[in-house]
Short mmCIF file of C-alpha atoms in Angstrom, two decimals:
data_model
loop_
_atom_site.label_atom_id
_atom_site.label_comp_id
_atom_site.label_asym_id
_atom_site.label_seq_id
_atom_site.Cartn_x
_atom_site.Cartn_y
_atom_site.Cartn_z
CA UNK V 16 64.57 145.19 -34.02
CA UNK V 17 64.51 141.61 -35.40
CA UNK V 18 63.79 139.10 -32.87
CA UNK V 19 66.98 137.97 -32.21
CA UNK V 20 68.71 135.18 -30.08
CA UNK V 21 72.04 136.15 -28.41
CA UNK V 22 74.63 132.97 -27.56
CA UNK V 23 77.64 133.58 -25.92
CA UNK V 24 80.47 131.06 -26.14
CA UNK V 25 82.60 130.51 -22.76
CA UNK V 26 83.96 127.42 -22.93
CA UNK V 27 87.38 128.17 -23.49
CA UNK V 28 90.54 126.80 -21.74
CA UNK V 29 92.76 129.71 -21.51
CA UNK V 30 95.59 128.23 -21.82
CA UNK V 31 97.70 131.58 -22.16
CA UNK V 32 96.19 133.05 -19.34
CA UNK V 33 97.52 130.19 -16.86
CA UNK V 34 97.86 129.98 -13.79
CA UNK V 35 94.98 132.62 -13.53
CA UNK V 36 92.66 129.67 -15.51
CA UNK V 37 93.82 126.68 -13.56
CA UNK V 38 90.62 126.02 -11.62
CA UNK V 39 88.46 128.64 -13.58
CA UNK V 40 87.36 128.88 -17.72
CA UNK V 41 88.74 131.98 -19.14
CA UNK V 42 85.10 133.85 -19.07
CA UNK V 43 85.00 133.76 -15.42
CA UNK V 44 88.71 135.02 -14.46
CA UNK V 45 88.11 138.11 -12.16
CA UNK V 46 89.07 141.65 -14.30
CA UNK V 47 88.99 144.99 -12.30
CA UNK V 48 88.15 145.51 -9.05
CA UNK V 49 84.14 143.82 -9.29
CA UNK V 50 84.13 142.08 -12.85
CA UNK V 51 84.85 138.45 -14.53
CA UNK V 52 85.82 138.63 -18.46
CA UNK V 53 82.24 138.07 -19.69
CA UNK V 54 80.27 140.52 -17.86
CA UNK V 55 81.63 143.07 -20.68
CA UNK V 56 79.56 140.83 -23.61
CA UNK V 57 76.58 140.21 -21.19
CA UNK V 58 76.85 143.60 -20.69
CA UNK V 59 76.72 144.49 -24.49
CA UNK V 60 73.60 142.13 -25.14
CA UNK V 61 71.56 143.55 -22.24
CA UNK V 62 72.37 147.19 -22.85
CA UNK V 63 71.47 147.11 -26.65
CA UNK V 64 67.86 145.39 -25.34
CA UNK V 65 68.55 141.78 -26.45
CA UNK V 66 67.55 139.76 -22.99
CA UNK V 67 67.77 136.17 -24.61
CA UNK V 68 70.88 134.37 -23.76
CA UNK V 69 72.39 131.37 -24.05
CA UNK V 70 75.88 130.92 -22.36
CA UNK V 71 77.64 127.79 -23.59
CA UNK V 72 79.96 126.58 -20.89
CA UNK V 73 82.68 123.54 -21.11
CA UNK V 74 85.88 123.91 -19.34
CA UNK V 75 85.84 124.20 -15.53
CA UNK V 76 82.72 126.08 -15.32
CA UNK V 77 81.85 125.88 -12.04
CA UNK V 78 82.72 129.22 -11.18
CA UNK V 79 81.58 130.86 -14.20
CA UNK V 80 77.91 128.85 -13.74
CA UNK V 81 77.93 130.48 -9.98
CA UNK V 82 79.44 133.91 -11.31
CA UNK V 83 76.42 134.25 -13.40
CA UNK V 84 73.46 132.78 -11.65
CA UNK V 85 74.30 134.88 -9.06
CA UNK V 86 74.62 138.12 -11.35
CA UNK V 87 72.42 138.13 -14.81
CA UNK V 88 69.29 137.19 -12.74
CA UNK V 89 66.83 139.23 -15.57
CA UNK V 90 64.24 137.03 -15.97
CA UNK V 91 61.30 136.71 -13.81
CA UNK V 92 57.36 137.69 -15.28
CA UNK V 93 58.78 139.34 -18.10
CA UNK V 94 58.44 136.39 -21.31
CA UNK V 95 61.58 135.46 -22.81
CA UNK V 96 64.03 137.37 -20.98
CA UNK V 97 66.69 135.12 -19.69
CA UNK V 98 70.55 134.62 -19.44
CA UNK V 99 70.64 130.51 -19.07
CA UNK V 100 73.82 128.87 -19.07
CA UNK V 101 74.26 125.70 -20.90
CA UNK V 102 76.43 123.06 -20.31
CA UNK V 103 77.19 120.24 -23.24
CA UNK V 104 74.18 118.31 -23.09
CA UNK V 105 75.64 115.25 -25.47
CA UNK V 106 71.65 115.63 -27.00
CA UNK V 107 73.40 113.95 -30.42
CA UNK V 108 76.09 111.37 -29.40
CA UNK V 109 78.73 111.18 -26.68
CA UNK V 110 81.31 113.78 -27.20
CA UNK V 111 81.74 117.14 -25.62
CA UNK V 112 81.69 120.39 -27.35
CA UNK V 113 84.36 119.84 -30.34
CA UNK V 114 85.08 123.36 -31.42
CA UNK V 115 82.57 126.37 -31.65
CA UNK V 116 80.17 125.49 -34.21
CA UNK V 117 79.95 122.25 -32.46
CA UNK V 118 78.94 123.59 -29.28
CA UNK V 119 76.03 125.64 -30.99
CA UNK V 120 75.12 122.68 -33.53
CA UNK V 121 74.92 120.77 -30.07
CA UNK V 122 72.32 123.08 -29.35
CA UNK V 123 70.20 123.77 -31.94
CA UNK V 124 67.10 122.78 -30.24
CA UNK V 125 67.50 125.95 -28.24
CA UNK V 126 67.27 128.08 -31.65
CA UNK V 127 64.30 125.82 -33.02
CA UNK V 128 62.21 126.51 -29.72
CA UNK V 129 62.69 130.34 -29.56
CA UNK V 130 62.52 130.77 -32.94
CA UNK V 131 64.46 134.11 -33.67
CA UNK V 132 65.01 135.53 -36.92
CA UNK V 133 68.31 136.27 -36.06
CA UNK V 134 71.06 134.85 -33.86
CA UNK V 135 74.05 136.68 -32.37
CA UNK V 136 77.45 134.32 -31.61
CA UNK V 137 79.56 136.37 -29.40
CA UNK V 138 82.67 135.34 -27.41
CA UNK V 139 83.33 135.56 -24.11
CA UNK V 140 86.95 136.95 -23.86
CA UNK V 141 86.69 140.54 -24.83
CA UNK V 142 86.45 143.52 -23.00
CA UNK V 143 84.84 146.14 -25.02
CA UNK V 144 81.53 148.19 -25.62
CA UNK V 145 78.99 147.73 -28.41
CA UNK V 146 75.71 148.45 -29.02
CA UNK V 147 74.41 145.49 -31.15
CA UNK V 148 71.71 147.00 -32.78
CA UNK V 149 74.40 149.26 -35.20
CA UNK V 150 75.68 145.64 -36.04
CA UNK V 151 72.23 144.42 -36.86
CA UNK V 152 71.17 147.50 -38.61
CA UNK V 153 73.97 147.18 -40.77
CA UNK V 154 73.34 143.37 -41.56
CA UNK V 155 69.85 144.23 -42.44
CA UNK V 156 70.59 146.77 -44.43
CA UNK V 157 73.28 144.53 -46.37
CA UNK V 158 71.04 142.26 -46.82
CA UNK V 159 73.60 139.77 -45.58
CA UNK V 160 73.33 136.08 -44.54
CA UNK V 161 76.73 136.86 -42.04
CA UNK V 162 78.00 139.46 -40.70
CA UNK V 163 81.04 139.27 -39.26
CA UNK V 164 82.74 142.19 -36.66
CA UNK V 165 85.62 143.34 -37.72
CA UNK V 166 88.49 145.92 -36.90
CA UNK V 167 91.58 147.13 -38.17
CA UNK V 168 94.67 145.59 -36.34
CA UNK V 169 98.37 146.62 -37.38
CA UNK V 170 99.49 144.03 -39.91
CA UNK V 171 103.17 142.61 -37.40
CA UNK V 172 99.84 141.02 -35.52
CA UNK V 173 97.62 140.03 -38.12
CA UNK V 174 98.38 136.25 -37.63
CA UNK V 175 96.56 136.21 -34.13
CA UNK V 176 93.68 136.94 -36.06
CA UNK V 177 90.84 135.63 -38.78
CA UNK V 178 91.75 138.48 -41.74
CA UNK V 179 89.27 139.24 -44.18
CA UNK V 180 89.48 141.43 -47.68
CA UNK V 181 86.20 142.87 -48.19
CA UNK V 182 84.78 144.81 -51.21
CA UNK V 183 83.82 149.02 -51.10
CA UNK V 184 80.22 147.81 -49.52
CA UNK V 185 81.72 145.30 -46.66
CA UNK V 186 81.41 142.41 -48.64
CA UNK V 187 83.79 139.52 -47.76
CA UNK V 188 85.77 138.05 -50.83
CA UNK V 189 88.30 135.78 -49.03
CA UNK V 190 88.58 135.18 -44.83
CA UNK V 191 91.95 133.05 -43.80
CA UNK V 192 92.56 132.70 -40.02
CA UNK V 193 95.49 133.40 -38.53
CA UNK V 194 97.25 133.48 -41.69
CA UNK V 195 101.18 133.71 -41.63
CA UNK V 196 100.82 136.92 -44.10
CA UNK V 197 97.99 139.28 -44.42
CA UNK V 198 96.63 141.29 -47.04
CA UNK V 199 96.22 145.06 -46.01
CA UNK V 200 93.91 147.54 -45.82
CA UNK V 201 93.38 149.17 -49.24
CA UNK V 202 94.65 152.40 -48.12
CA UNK V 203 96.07 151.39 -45.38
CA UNK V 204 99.54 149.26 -45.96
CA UNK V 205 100.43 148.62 -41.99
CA UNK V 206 96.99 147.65 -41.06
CA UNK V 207 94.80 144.27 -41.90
CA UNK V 208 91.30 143.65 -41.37
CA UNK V 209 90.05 140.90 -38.38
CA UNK V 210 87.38 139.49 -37.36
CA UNK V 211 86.51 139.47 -33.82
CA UNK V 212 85.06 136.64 -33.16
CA UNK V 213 81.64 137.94 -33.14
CA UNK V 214 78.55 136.93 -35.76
CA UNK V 215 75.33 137.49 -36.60
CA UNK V 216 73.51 135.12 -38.90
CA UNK V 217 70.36 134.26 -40.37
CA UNK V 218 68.85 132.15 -38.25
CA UNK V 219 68.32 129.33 -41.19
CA UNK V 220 71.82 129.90 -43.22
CA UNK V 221 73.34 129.09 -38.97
CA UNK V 222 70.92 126.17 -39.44
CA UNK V 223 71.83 124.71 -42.98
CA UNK V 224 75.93 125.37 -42.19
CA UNK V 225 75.81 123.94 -38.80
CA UNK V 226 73.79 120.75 -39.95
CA UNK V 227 76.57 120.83 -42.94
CA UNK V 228 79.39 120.72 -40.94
CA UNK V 229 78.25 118.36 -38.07
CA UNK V 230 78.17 115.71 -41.07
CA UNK V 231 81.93 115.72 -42.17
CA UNK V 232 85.31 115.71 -40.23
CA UNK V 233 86.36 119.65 -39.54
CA UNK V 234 87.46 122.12 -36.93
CA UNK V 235 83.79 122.44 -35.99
CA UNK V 236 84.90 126.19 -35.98
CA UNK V 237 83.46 129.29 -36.71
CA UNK V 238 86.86 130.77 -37.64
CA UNK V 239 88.41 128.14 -39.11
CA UNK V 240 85.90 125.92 -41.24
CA UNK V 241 82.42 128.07 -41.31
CA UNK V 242 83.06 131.71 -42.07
CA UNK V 243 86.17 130.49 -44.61
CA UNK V 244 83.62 128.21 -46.42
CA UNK V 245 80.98 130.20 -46.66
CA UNK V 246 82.57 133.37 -48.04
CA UNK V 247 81.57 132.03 -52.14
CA UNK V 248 78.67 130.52 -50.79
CA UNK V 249 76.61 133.27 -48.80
CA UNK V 250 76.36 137.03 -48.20
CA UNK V 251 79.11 137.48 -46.06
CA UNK V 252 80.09 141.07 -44.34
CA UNK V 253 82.01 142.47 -42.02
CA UNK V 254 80.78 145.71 -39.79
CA UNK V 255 83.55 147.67 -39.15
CA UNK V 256 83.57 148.61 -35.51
CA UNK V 257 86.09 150.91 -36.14
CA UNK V 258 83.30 153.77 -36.78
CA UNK V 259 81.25 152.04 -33.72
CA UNK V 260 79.81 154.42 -31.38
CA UNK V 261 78.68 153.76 -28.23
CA UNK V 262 76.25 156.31 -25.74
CA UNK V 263 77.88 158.10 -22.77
CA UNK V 264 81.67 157.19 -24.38
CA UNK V 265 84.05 160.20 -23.54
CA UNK V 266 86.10 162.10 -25.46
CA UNK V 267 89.31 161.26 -23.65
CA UNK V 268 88.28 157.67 -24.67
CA UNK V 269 90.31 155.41 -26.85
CA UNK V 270 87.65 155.31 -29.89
CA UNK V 271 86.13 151.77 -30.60
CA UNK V 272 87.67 150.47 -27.67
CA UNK V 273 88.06 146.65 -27.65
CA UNK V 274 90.99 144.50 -26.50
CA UNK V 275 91.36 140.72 -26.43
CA UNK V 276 92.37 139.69 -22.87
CA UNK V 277 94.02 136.23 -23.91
CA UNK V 278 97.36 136.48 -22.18
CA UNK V 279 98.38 137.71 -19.03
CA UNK V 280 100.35 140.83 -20.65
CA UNK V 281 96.85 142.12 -22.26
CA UNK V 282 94.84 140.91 -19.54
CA UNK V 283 96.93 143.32 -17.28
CA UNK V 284 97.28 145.83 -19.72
CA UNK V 285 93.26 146.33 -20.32
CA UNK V 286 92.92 147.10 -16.59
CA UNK V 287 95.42 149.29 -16.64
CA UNK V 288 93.55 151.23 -19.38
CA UNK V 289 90.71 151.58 -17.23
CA UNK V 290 92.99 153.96 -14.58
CA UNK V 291 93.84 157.38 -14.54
CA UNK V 292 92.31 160.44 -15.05
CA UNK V 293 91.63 160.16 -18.69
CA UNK V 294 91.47 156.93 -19.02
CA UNK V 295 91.48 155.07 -22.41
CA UNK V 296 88.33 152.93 -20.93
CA UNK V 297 86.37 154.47 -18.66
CA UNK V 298 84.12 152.36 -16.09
CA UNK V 299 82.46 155.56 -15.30
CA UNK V 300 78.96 155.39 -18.19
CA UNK V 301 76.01 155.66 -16.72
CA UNK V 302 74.21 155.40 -20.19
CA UNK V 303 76.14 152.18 -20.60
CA UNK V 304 77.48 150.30 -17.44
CA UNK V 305 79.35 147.36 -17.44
CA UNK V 306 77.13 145.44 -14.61
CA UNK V 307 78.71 143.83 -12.13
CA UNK V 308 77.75 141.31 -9.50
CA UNK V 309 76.18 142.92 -6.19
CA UNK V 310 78.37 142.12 -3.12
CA UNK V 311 77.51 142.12 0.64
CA UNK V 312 80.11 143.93 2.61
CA UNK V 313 81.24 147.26 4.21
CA UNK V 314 82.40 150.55 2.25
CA UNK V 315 86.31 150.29 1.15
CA UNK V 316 88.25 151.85 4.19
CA UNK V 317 91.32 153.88 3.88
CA UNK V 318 92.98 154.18 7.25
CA UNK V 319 96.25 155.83 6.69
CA UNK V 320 98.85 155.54 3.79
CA UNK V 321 99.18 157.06 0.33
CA UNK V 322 97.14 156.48 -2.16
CA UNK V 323 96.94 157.07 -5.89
CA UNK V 324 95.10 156.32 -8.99
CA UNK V 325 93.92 153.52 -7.77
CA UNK V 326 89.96 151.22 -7.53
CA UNK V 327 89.07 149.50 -4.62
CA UNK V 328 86.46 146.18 -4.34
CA UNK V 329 83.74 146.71 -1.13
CA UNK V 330 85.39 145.50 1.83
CA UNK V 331 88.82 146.42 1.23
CA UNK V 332 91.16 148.23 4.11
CA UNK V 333 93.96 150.34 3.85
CA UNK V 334 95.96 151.30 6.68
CA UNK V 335 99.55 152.93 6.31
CA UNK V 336 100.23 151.66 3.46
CA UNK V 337 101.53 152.76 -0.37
CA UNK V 338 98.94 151.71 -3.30
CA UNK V 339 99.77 153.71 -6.56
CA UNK V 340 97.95 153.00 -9.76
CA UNK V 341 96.26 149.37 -8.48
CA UNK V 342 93.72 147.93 -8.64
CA UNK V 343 92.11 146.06 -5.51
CA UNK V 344 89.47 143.67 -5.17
CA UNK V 345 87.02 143.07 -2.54
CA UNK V 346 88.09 142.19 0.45
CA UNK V 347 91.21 143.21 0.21
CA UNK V 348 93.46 144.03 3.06
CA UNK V 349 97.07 145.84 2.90
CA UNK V 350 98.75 145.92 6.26
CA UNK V 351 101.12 149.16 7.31
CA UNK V 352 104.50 149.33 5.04
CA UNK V 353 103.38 147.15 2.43
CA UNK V 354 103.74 148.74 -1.29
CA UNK V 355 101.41 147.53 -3.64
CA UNK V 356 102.14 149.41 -7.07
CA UNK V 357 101.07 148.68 -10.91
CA UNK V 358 99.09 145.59 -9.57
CA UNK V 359 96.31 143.35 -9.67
CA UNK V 360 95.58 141.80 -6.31
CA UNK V 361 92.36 139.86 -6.15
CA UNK V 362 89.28 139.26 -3.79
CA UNK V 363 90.37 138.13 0.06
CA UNK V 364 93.80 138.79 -0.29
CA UNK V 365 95.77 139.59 2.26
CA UNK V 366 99.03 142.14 1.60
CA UNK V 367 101.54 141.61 4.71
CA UNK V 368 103.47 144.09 6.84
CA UNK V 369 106.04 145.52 5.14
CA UNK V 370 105.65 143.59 1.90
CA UNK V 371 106.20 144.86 -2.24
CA UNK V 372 103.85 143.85 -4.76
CA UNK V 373 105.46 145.49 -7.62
CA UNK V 374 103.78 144.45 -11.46
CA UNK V 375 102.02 142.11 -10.14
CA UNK V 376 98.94 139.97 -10.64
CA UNK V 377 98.16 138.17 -6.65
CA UNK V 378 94.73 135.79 -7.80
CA UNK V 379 92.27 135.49 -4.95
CA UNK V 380 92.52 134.03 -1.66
CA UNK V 381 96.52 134.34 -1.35
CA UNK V 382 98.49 135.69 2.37
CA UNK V 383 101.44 137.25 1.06
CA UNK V 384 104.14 137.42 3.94
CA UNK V 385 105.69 140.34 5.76
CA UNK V 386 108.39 141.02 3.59
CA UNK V 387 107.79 139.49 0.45
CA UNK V 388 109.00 140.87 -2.53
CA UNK V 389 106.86 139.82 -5.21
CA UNK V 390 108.33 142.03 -8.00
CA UNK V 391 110.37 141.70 -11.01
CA UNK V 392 113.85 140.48 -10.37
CA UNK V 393 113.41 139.47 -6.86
CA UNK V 394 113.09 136.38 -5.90
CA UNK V 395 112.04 136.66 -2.08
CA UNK V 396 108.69 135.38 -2.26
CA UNK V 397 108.03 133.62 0.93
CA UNK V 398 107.57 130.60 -0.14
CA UNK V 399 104.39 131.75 -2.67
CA UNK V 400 104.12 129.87 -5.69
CA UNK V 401 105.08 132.75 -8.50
CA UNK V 402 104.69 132.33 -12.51
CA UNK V 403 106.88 134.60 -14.18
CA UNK V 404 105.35 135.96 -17.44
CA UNK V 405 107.63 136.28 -20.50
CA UNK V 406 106.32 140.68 -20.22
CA UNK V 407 108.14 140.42 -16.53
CA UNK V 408 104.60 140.20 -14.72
CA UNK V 409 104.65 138.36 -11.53
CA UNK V 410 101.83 136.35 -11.32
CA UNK V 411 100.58 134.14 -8.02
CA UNK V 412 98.00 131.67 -8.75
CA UNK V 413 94.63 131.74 -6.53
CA UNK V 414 95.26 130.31 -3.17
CA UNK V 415 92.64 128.74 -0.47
CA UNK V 416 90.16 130.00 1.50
CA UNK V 417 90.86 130.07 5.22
CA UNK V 418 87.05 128.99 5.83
CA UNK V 419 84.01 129.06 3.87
CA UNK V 420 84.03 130.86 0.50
CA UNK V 421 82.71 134.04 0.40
CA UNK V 422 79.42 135.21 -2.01
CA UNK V 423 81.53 135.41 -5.06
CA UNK V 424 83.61 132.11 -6.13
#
């Protein structure tokens, strides 16, 4: 391995995730029953043996600064292994981070003093594995300048995306984001190449480009003014991570695995995929775990009540209740009657007597009342404060703690 430099951008906003990102940046919103978004790419970095991180942080990142301070503590006596987040440190002028190159040209004193040959710009808002090393290998053995990840995505949704034509070695020839039509696959007419989000450069072509673009009015973006720009100019290529392989990945797995959590129908979705008894992502890979953030607190408790397919945060009690194919957080408690099925209910939430949570996503903190119907259709919600997605998902934003916060904000 090259010595390499990973930075990890999570300063986004979120917008299409609200109410879930109202006090929170979309990195740190809770996923599954122990997780935030961006333990999955901290995850990634750390299992493929890459323990220098920078996390770039901007919008409402208080949580996400306490989420991982308090989880990704890997340094100590060994040299250079760190996960440090970074706030905008205005170093150059007075503005905050204006897009994504900005927020890394912002910081380029960070690349000068560690000096990697490499550096790795990953986003924050994925949930996926990958070993980085097949990426690197690959750019190495391209002898590229960029190389960009990239997977097949059916062409009706190739304008959420940066699409890229490549040559037969993974070359790039042209890279248009989000374009209203897409060029397809040779091959392969329903399906169009995108990027996803995640680079690895030569540590002085990130250099030159960044200094480049900091000079002239743009995006300041990756996806929309650097990679497009620099397809004639530099060895550009895209590693297809639809042949990626990861250790310990089971056959009953969706292959290549890798969703983009953005809005609350995918953000439900992906944790949906993680249930069942095949499931199409499955939590349970010793060889490559997604880490998670140790909490203090009794074993999950089941008192009485049916339960099925289901995962359950420490800390959370059960007792004569219905949860089918749910997923619980810690601290969780669902009081007798209550039905709590196909939902997402969040740390320290309380589930009342009697009460149906039905497609649901309850954020933390939250006392839903006897009764409450917080389902599709109805509109008996006791008074909570309810977002109704456009995919018919209920959604209640996080509520207040009753006293002092718990470990995990």
């Amino acid at each position: 391995m090259p010595r390499v430099l990973g930075i990890v951008m999570a300063g986004g906003r979120g917008d299409r995730l609200q109410p879930l990102t109202r006090s929170r940046s979309k990195a740190a919103v809770p996923f599954g029953a122990r997780h935030r978004i961006i333990d999955y790419v901290l995850s990634n970095f750390v299992n493929s043996g890459i323990y220098a991180l920078y996390v770039l942080v901007q919008y409402k990142s208080q949580s996400l600064i306490e989420h991982v301070s308090g989880t990704w503590r890997i340094g100590g006596r060994l040299p250079e292994t760190f996960v440090t987040v970074v706030p905008p440190q205005m170093r150059g002028g007075e503005s905050w981070y204006r897009g994504t190159a900005d927020a890394v040209f912002q910081n380029l004193n960070l690349i000068r003093d560690f000096g990697p040959e490499l550096v790795a710009v990953f986003g924050a808002d994925h949930v996926y594995r990958m070993d980085l090393r097949h990426m690197i290998q690959f750019h190495l053995a391209s002898r590229a300048d960029v190389s960009v990840a990239a997977r097949p995505v059916p062409l009706a949704e190739a304008s959420d995306f940066g699409i890229m034509t490549t040559a037969a070695d993974g070359r790039i020839n042209a890279f248009a984001e989000k374009p209203r039509s897409a060029e397809p696959i040779p091959g392969d007419p329903s399906s169009a190449l995108a990027s996803m989000g995640n680079y690895v450069f030569a540590t002085e072509v990130l250099v030159d480009v960044l200094r480049e673009d900091a000079a002239r009015q743009s995006d300041h973006d990756f996806g929309r003014t650097i990679i497009p720009e620099q397809v004639r100019r530099q060895r550009l290529f895209a590693y297809n991570f639809r042949d990626h392989r990861v250790p310990g990945v089971r056959p009953h797995e969706e292959p290549a695995y890798w969703r983009d959590v953005g809005t609350i129908r995918s953000y439900y979705e992906a944790q949906m995929d993680q249930l069942g008894a095949a499931p199409a992502f499955d939590l349970d890979n010793p060889r490559w775990p997604i880490f998670a953030r140790s909490a203090e607190g009794p074993p999950a408790r089941i008192l009485s009540g049916e339960i099925e397919d289901s995962m359950f945060g420490e800390g959370t009690t059960v007792e004569d209740a219905r949860v089918v194919r749910s997923i619980l957080g810690r601290g969780v408690r669902v009081a007798p009657g209550a039905i709590v099925a196909g939902s997402i209910v969040m740390d320290h939430t309380e589930i009342g007597p009697g009460a149906r949570v039905m497609r649901a996503i309850v954020d933390r903190y939250n006392t839903v009342p006897q009764h409450a119907r917080l389902e599709p259709g109805s509109e008996d919600t006791a008074g909570l404060e309810v977002h109704r997605d456009p995919s018919g998902i209920v959604v209640v934003p996080r509520g207040e703690p009753a006293g002092p916060l718990p470990q995990a904000v």
